[in-house]
Amino acid sequence: MKSHAKAVVIGGGVVGCSVLYHLAKAGWTDIMLIERSELTSGSSWHAAGGFHTLNGDPNVAKLQAYTVQLYREIEELSGQSCSLHLTGGVMMADTPERMDFLRLAHAKGRYLGMDTELITPSEAKAMFPLMDETNFVGAMWDPVEGHLDPSGTTHAYAKAARKLGAEIVLRNRVVELTQEVDGTWNVVTEQGAVKAEHVVNCGGLWAREIGRMVGVELPLLAMEHMYLLTEPMPEVEEFNKSTGREMIGVMDFKGEIYTRQERNGILLGTYEKACKPWSPVNTPWDFGHELLQPDIDRIAPSLEIGSKHFPGIEKAGIKQIINGPFTFALDGNPLVGPVQGLTNFWCACAVMAGFSQGGGVGLALSNWMVHGDPGFDVWGMDVARFGEWATLRYTNAKVRENYSRRFSIRFPNEELPAARPAQTTPLYDTMLANNAVMGDSWGLETPLWFAPKGTEPKDIVSFHRSNDFGPIGEEVRATREKVGVTEIANFAKYEVSGPGSEDFLNRLMTNRMPKTGRIVLTPMLNEFGRLIGDFTIAKAGEERFMIWSSSAAQKYHMRWFEKHLPKDAPGTSQVRIHRFDQTLVGLSIAGPKSRDLLQKLVDVDISTKAFRFMDFREMAVGGAPCMVNRITYTGDLGYEIWMAPAYQRLVYKAIKDAGEEFGLVDFGMRALLSMRLEKNFPTWFRELRPIYGPFEGAMDRFVKLEKNDFIGRESAAREQAEGPKLRRVSFIVDAADADVMGDEPIWAKVGGKDYGTVEKPHGYGAQRFDTDGKEVRGSRAAEGASAVRGIVDGDWRVVGWVTSGGYAHYVQESMAQGYVPAALAGDESAGLFEIEILGSRRPARINVEPPFDPSGEKMRA
């Protein structure tokens, strides 16, 4: 074993071997993988080996499609067969609600380049005759599903990596990780130490233990997972013989079952409600090629439903029950990327669906390590998406919840209860007493809406408008016409201070920094000119700035800030960054009476001239020391008031007491999001993401190309000069009883018009309409997706996608935001656009100016 390497990958499962292969493919050959035992000694060897491209996050789905396409490549390079079976598969819906879910997934597939199709239960039965189709109301067919040999696939990655120059060391456990002052790592193993520039944690079942070596508690947990194999079945053999095909894979939501053909029998697996964690605190190092004791009683309820839905399987004998541990993160997606606070320590773990996602994870992480950017929008997998609140016990509760709901529908207004409440503000009990329906906002309990007195504060979950619709409308109208108060503790809050802090922020941000006592709004770009942040920045004093942004991005942004701190000496900087998290909380008041209300609580002049729009000031509010911004996300006259938690109850009570004469109401996060739609305001991680440039995102007025050489400036200047290919727009939608939720396709009646080549969202190749109105295929085959079905209908084409939306209660319109070709972005014609909602295409038209206060007079009053 050599003593030095550019990168050491720890763990020899499918993910570790994929990372090693992709690093070698990217040109890093001075790399090695260290495995404590043999390859596939963790979860990989006993996996069911299924793969698919569908995922609730379109960005993850894109990388899954890449993974499937990759298998032929590694087979050819390695000479090792993956035993690929591309059978296709169906998802079965037994209720109208589950059919709505499939309609959403199918619509999303239109712009992702996925060849899904909604079919009848009888059509599904023709491909899997073991089912009783009378138990179902519909299904969705996906041709890009199948299964493979887990061991063969892992070894194919490993052999391909070796051919490209990588080294693999087996039977050698890593026992310690330490870091030198210069940032290099000492990877201490049973066979000696290796100095490495980079370390990648692909430890799988042992990823927590590897993380603990560097002081990190990763939010993942191993769960026991069972599937069974039947004896050979004559029905399977007859189907193969008569059709010349293998039986397809089937997912049954009701039974929490997945099934497919395995040799001449059937493999049937479950995600049972009565799930069981495995080794919840520590993973034993001596666990190897072992299986766990089967517990058929635990999966009996699923098998009972399965016997009803698939009576052809019930008669088969059980040959073997496999029970083995797999790791999951809180939301079921992987943990990938650099760990904030550490130098060159990377994660690629909790990849539960390793044979669907392993290739994409390896590609994204290798891009990140070699080129400084994953090359894709991987927020849904980024290890930075969870905060310090994701402790061991919190993680264990949420993973159990996620596992038990793996085949359950997640409704857009559904809040999951496990491990809550985790973080609360001093107003938590007060909000509950006010009949608030609470939601989880990056681990923090946040009021969503307020149920009328005498009614239960509870969401009735649905894809359609629900019981919150009326109360939210009342909150919006009262705020717009009088005044409302809402809690805003769920914002991210930072202070940047010290010599050079203004230069530091000017280097990071696209807008000029404000003068003392003033506020600016500004995006932040990466080196490729893509949006990675959206901030409110106030200059609080000489070389002191207060910053607010999305709470979910706190660790993501801290990682970026720390990476770009000026270095006055090795590892030092005079610029200081403090993340407040919940040591600074806030309240916002908004509406035409908000100035009158606030004036009663302060002892300074806050008239229009004395306290202008976009001013910042430190003042006492209700007797408590506070910071006040004259700005709100409602787009109305209003103020953000920030204070230490010890003062929040005092300030809230003062606001409520003084506001009684003005008709003050409490409003929640859903009302706030409704009001932002009326102003065409974007949101971070929906409209503004790292796949969009600032001009595509319609952030033009916040980008000052002439100010200085900020990060991403050259790419942004090029985007402006060439013109953006896409453009964020706002729509008025003729909706029925359901509004958009995000990721719906946007149709346009473009006929034979040429709008050029537009990159598909999330990197899914290109789509171009030529002058004859025919679709010209782009790079979809290279991206691993099949030919598109259902994106062309006569003169209508799928030209874009919805990012977010809902009902705008004050203007009484259903609204949506999304991206379309820039050439269409200014066309407000009726009859040009339709947006597909739950399988129904609804007329929509662009509204360039916001429907509420288009001139902005109210917020500047």
Short mmCIF file of N, CA, C and O in Angstrom, two decimals, residues 43-86:
data_model
loop_
_atom_site.label_atom_id
_atom_site.label_comp_id
_atom_site.label_asym_id
_atom_site.label_seq_id
_atom_site.Cartn_x
_atom_site.Cartn_y
_atom_site.Cartn_z
N SER A 43 -23.96 -3.39 2.56
CA SER A 43 -25.33 -3.59 2.08
C SER A 43 -25.39 -4.05 0.63
O SER A 43 -26.39 -4.63 0.21
N SER A 44 -24.35 -3.76 -0.14
CA SER A 44 -24.43 -3.98 -1.59
C SER A 44 -24.68 -5.44 -1.95
O SER A 44 -25.44 -5.75 -2.87
N TRP A 45 -24.06 -6.38 -1.23
CA TRP A 45 -24.10 -7.77 -1.67
C TRP A 45 -25.49 -8.39 -1.53
O TRP A 45 -25.87 -9.29 -2.28
N HIS A 46 -26.29 -7.92 -0.54
CA HIS A 46 -27.61 -8.53 -0.35
C HIS A 46 -28.75 -7.66 -0.86
O HIS A 46 -29.92 -7.92 -0.59
N ALA A 47 -28.44 -6.59 -1.62
CA ALA A 47 -29.48 -5.72 -2.17
C ALA A 47 -30.32 -6.48 -3.18
O ALA A 47 -29.87 -7.44 -3.82
N ALA A 48 -31.56 -6.02 -3.35
CA ALA A 48 -32.46 -6.64 -4.32
C ALA A 48 -32.03 -6.33 -5.75
O ALA A 48 -32.43 -7.02 -6.68
N GLY A 49 -31.24 -5.27 -5.92
CA GLY A 49 -30.67 -4.98 -7.23
C GLY A 49 -31.60 -4.28 -8.20
O GLY A 49 -31.32 -4.22 -9.39
N GLY A 50 -32.70 -3.72 -7.72
CA GLY A 50 -33.61 -3.01 -8.61
C GLY A 50 -33.11 -1.61 -8.92
O GLY A 50 -32.34 -1.02 -8.17
N PHE A 51 -33.54 -1.07 -10.06
CA PHE A 51 -33.22 0.32 -10.40
C PHE A 51 -34.39 0.94 -11.13
O PHE A 51 -35.20 0.26 -11.76
N HIS A 52 -34.47 2.26 -11.01
CA HIS A 52 -35.53 3.03 -11.66
C HIS A 52 -35.07 4.47 -11.77
O HIS A 52 -34.06 4.87 -11.18
N THR A 53 -35.79 5.28 -12.53
CA THR A 53 -35.41 6.68 -12.71
C THR A 53 -36.34 7.65 -11.98
O THR A 53 -35.99 8.80 -11.79
N LEU A 54 -37.51 7.21 -11.60
CA LEU A 54 -38.45 8.11 -10.94
C LEU A 54 -37.97 8.49 -9.55
O LEU A 54 -37.46 7.66 -8.80
N ASN A 55 -38.13 9.78 -9.21
CA ASN A 55 -37.80 10.27 -7.88
C ASN A 55 -38.61 11.53 -7.64
O ASN A 55 -38.89 12.28 -8.58
N GLY A 56 -39.01 11.77 -6.40
CA GLY A 56 -39.77 12.97 -6.10
C GLY A 56 -39.03 14.25 -6.39
O GLY A 56 -39.63 15.28 -6.65
N ASP A 57 -37.69 14.22 -6.36
CA ASP A 57 -36.86 15.37 -6.69
C ASP A 57 -36.38 15.21 -8.13
O ASP A 57 -35.64 14.27 -8.44
N PRO A 58 -36.76 16.09 -9.05
CA PRO A 58 -36.36 15.94 -10.45
C PRO A 58 -34.86 15.93 -10.65
O PRO A 58 -34.36 15.29 -11.58
N ASN A 59 -34.13 16.62 -9.79
CA ASN A 59 -32.67 16.64 -9.92
C ASN A 59 -32.06 15.29 -9.59
O ASN A 59 -31.09 14.86 -10.23
N VAL A 60 -32.61 14.61 -8.59
CA VAL A 60 -32.15 13.27 -8.26
C VAL A 60 -32.56 12.30 -9.36
O VAL A 60 -31.80 11.41 -9.74
N ALA A 61 -33.76 12.50 -9.93
CA ALA A 61 -34.21 11.64 -11.03
C ALA A 61 -33.26 11.73 -12.21
O ALA A 61 -32.98 10.73 -12.89
N LYS A 62 -32.73 12.92 -12.46
CA LYS A 62 -31.79 13.09 -13.57
C LYS A 62 -30.55 12.23 -13.36
O LYS A 62 -30.06 11.58 -14.29
N LEU A 63 -30.03 12.23 -12.15
CA LEU A 63 -28.82 11.44 -11.86
C LEU A 63 -29.13 9.95 -11.85
O LEU A 63 -28.25 9.13 -12.14
N GLN A 64 -30.36 9.58 -11.51
CA GLN A 64 -30.74 8.18 -11.61
C GLN A 64 -30.78 7.73 -13.07
O GLN A 64 -30.36 6.61 -13.39
N ALA A 65 -31.27 8.58 -13.95
CA ALA A 65 -31.28 8.24 -15.37
C ALA A 65 -29.85 8.06 -15.88
O ALA A 65 -29.57 7.15 -16.67
N TYR A 66 -28.93 8.91 -15.43
CA TYR A 66 -27.53 8.77 -15.80
C TYR A 66 -26.97 7.43 -15.32
O TYR A 66 -26.23 6.75 -16.04
N THR A 67 -27.32 7.04 -14.10
CA THR A 67 -26.82 5.79 -13.54
C THR A 67 -27.21 4.60 -14.42
O THR A 67 -26.38 3.73 -14.71
N VAL A 68 -28.46 4.56 -14.85
CA VAL A 68 -28.93 3.44 -15.66
C VAL A 68 -28.17 3.39 -16.99
O VAL A 68 -27.76 2.33 -17.46
N GLN A 69 -27.96 4.57 -17.58
CA GLN A 69 -27.25 4.63 -18.87
C GLN A 69 -25.80 4.19 -18.72
O GLN A 69 -25.19 3.66 -19.66
N LEU A 70 -25.23 4.38 -17.53
CA LEU A 70 -23.81 4.15 -17.30
C LEU A 70 -23.43 2.67 -17.33
O LEU A 70 -22.28 2.33 -17.62
N TYR A 71 -24.36 1.78 -17.05
CA TYR A 71 -24.01 0.38 -16.86
C TYR A 71 -23.37 -0.24 -18.10
O TYR A 71 -22.44 -1.05 -18.00
N ARG A 72 -23.85 0.09 -19.26
CA ARG A 72 -23.24 -0.45 -20.48
C ARG A 72 -21.78 0.01 -20.59
O ARG A 72 -20.90 -0.74 -21.03
N GLU A 73 -21.52 1.24 -20.19
CA GLU A 73 -20.17 1.80 -20.29
C GLU A 73 -19.19 1.04 -19.39
O GLU A 73 -18.10 0.66 -19.83
N ILE A 74 -19.59 0.80 -18.15
CA ILE A 74 -18.64 0.13 -17.25
C ILE A 74 -18.52 -1.36 -17.60
O ILE A 74 -17.47 -1.96 -17.36
N GLU A 75 -19.56 -1.95 -18.17
CA GLU A 75 -19.43 -3.34 -18.64
C GLU A 75 -18.38 -3.44 -19.74
O GLU A 75 -17.52 -4.33 -19.72
N GLU A 76 -18.43 -2.51 -20.68
CA GLU A 76 -17.49 -2.55 -21.80
C GLU A 76 -16.06 -2.30 -21.34
O GLU A 76 -15.11 -2.96 -21.79
N LEU A 77 -15.87 -1.35 -20.43
CA LEU A 77 -14.53 -1.02 -19.98
C LEU A 77 -13.95 -2.10 -19.09
O LEU A 77 -12.76 -2.45 -19.19
N SER A 78 -14.78 -2.67 -18.23
CA SER A 78 -14.28 -3.63 -17.23
C SER A 78 -14.25 -5.06 -17.74
O SER A 78 -13.50 -5.89 -17.21
N GLY A 79 -15.10 -5.37 -18.70
CA GLY A 79 -15.26 -6.76 -19.12
C GLY A 79 -16.08 -7.57 -18.14
O GLY A 79 -16.18 -8.79 -18.27
N GLN A 80 -16.69 -6.91 -17.16
CA GLN A 80 -17.49 -7.56 -16.13
C GLN A 80 -18.98 -7.29 -16.40
O GLN A 80 -19.39 -6.15 -16.53
N SER A 81 -19.78 -8.33 -16.49
CA SER A 81 -21.21 -8.16 -16.73
C SER A 81 -21.92 -7.64 -15.49
O SER A 81 -21.61 -8.06 -14.36
N CYS A 82 -22.87 -6.74 -15.70
CA CYS A 82 -23.75 -6.27 -14.63
C CYS A 82 -25.04 -7.07 -14.58
O CYS A 82 -25.88 -6.86 -13.70
N SER A 83 -25.21 -7.99 -15.56
CA SER A 83 -26.45 -8.78 -15.67
C SER A 83 -27.67 -7.86 -15.69
O SER A 83 -28.60 -7.99 -14.88
N LEU A 84 -27.65 -6.92 -16.61
CA LEU A 84 -28.69 -5.90 -16.69
C LEU A 84 -29.97 -6.46 -17.30
O LEU A 84 -29.96 -7.07 -18.37
N HIS A 85 -31.08 -6.26 -16.61
CA HIS A 85 -32.40 -6.67 -17.10
C HIS A 85 -33.27 -5.41 -17.17
O HIS A 85 -33.78 -4.95 -16.15
N LEU A 86 -33.46 -4.85 -18.34
CA LEU A 86 -34.27 -3.64 -18.50
C LEU A 86 -35.70 -4.07 -18.83
O LEU A 86 -36.10 -4.12 -19.99
#
